[in-house]
Amino acid sequence: MRLFKITACIPCPEKARTQRELQNTYFTKWVPYHSWFAEQQRIMKQGGRILKVELATGRRQQNCGN
């Protein structure tokens, strides 16, 4: 199974100490190949940025044909 390993950050106002301050929440997530577009739209709608995208497989040391 082909997966994307994405690293993104989303501004999170709940964790901020003051009203003007935004704290970015960084996360790494494995997303299936066929649902990549929906995940990308979800991150962008929340005002986030995708920092890094890697094409990977479900198991280590397996060729994914790229």
PDB file of C-alpha atoms in Angstrom:
ATOM      1  CA  MET A   1       0.000   0.000   0.000  1.00  0.00           C
ATOM      2  CA  ARG A   2       1.402   3.375  -0.995  1.00  0.00           C
ATOM      3  CA  LEU A   3       1.354   6.146   1.573  1.00  0.00           C
ATOM      4  CA  PHE A   4       2.389   9.757   1.829  1.00  0.00           C
ATOM      5  CA  LYS A   5       4.267  10.806   4.930  1.00  0.00           C
ATOM      6  CA  ILE A   6       3.406  14.478   5.409  1.00  0.00           C
ATOM      7  CA  THR A   7       4.712  17.013   7.882  1.00  0.00           C
ATOM      8  CA  ALA A   8       2.544  20.084   8.352  1.00  0.00           C
ATOM      9  CA  CYS A   9       1.835  22.912  10.759  1.00  0.00           C
ATOM     10  CA  ILE A  10      -1.525  24.405  11.659  1.00  0.00           C
ATOM     11  CA  PRO A  11      -2.025  27.574  13.716  1.00  0.00           C
ATOM     12  CA  CYS A  12      -3.838  26.680  16.925  1.00  0.00           C
ATOM     13  CA  PRO A  13      -5.486  29.561  18.845  1.00  0.00           C
ATOM     14  CA  GLU A  14      -6.609  27.305  21.739  1.00  0.00           C
ATOM     15  CA  LYS A  15      -3.046  26.813  23.007  1.00  0.00           C
ATOM     16  CA  ALA A  16      -2.197  30.523  22.947  1.00  0.00           C
ATOM     17  CA  ARG A  17      -1.813  32.492  26.167  1.00  0.00           C
ATOM     18  CA  THR A  18      -3.142  35.783  24.778  1.00  0.00           C
ATOM     19  CA  GLN A  19      -5.731  36.653  22.160  1.00  0.00           C
ATOM     20  CA  ARG A  20      -3.200  37.991  19.624  1.00  0.00           C
ATOM     21  CA  GLU A  21      -0.827  35.068  19.904  1.00  0.00           C
ATOM     22  CA  LEU A  22      -1.067  31.965  17.721  1.00  0.00           C
ATOM     23  CA  GLN A  23       0.935  28.851  18.402  1.00  0.00           C
ATOM     24  CA  ASN A  24       1.717  26.549  15.491  1.00  0.00           C
ATOM     25  CA  THR A  25       1.040  22.872  15.973  1.00  0.00           C
ATOM     26  CA  TYR A  26       3.455  20.661  13.998  1.00  0.00           C
ATOM     27  CA  PHE A  27       2.548  17.076  13.176  1.00  0.00           C
ATOM     28  CA  THR A  28       3.613  14.171  10.981  1.00  0.00           C
ATOM     29  CA  LYS A  29       0.944  11.954   9.502  1.00  0.00           C
ATOM     30  CA  TRP A  30       0.731   8.944   7.182  1.00  0.00           C
ATOM     31  CA  VAL A  31      -1.940   9.473   4.510  1.00  0.00           C
ATOM     32  CA  PRO A  32      -3.088   6.823   1.997  1.00  0.00           C
ATOM     33  CA  TYR A  33      -2.253   7.631  -1.616  1.00  0.00           C
ATOM     34  CA  HIS A  34      -5.897   7.771  -2.764  1.00  0.00           C
ATOM     35  CA  SER A  35      -7.006  10.276  -0.061  1.00  0.00           C
ATOM     36  CA  TRP A  36      -4.083  12.685  -0.398  1.00  0.00           C
ATOM     37  CA  PHE A  37      -6.081  15.434  -2.134  1.00  0.00           C
ATOM     38  CA  ALA A  38      -8.793  15.543   0.562  1.00  0.00           C
ATOM     39  CA  GLU A  39      -6.174  15.698   3.323  1.00  0.00           C
ATOM     40  CA  GLN A  40      -4.333  18.499   1.526  1.00  0.00           C
ATOM     41  CA  GLN A  41      -7.551  20.527   1.249  1.00  0.00           C
ATOM     42  CA  ARG A  42      -8.375  19.957   4.931  1.00  0.00           C
ATOM     43  CA  ILE A  43      -4.984  21.307   6.049  1.00  0.00           C
ATOM     44  CA  MET A  44      -5.215  24.329   3.739  1.00  0.00           C
ATOM     45  CA  LYS A  45      -8.759  25.206   4.899  1.00  0.00           C
ATOM     46  CA  GLN A  46      -7.522  25.329   8.501  1.00  0.00           C
ATOM     47  CA  GLY A  47      -4.873  27.854   7.479  1.00  0.00           C
ATOM     48  CA  GLY A  48      -2.027  25.357   7.718  1.00  0.00           C
ATOM     49  CA  ARG A  49       1.071  24.774   5.638  1.00  0.00           C
ATOM     50  CA  ILE A  50       2.462  21.500   4.365  1.00  0.00           C
ATOM     51  CA  LEU A  51       6.174  21.491   5.040  1.00  0.00           C
ATOM     52  CA  LYS A  52       7.333  18.128   3.706  1.00  0.00           C
ATOM     53  CA  VAL A  53       5.846  15.280   1.651  1.00  0.00           C
ATOM     54  CA  GLU A  54       7.471  11.878   1.121  1.00  0.00           C
ATOM     55  CA  LEU A  55       6.167   8.952  -0.908  1.00  0.00           C
ATOM     56  CA  ALA A  56       6.496   5.797   1.144  1.00  0.00           C
ATOM     57  CA  THR A  57       5.109   2.293   1.509  1.00  0.00           C
ATOM     58  CA  GLY A  58       3.490   0.589   4.440  1.00  0.00           C
ATOM     59  CA  ARG A  59       6.566  -1.562   5.170  1.00  0.00           C
ATOM     60  CA  ARG A  60      10.211  -0.644   5.506  1.00  0.00           C
ATOM     61  CA  GLN A  61      12.692  -1.505   2.746  1.00  0.00           C
ATOM     62  CA  GLN A  62       9.961  -2.117   0.159  1.00  0.00           C
ATOM     63  CA  ASN A  63      10.182  -0.635  -3.324  1.00  0.00           C
ATOM     64  CA  CYS A  64       7.147   1.511  -4.152  1.00  0.00           C
ATOM     65  CA  GLY A  65       7.951   1.895  -7.855  1.00  0.00           C
ATOM     66  CA  ASN A  66       8.941   5.551  -7.987  1.00  0.00           C
TER      67      ASN A  66
END
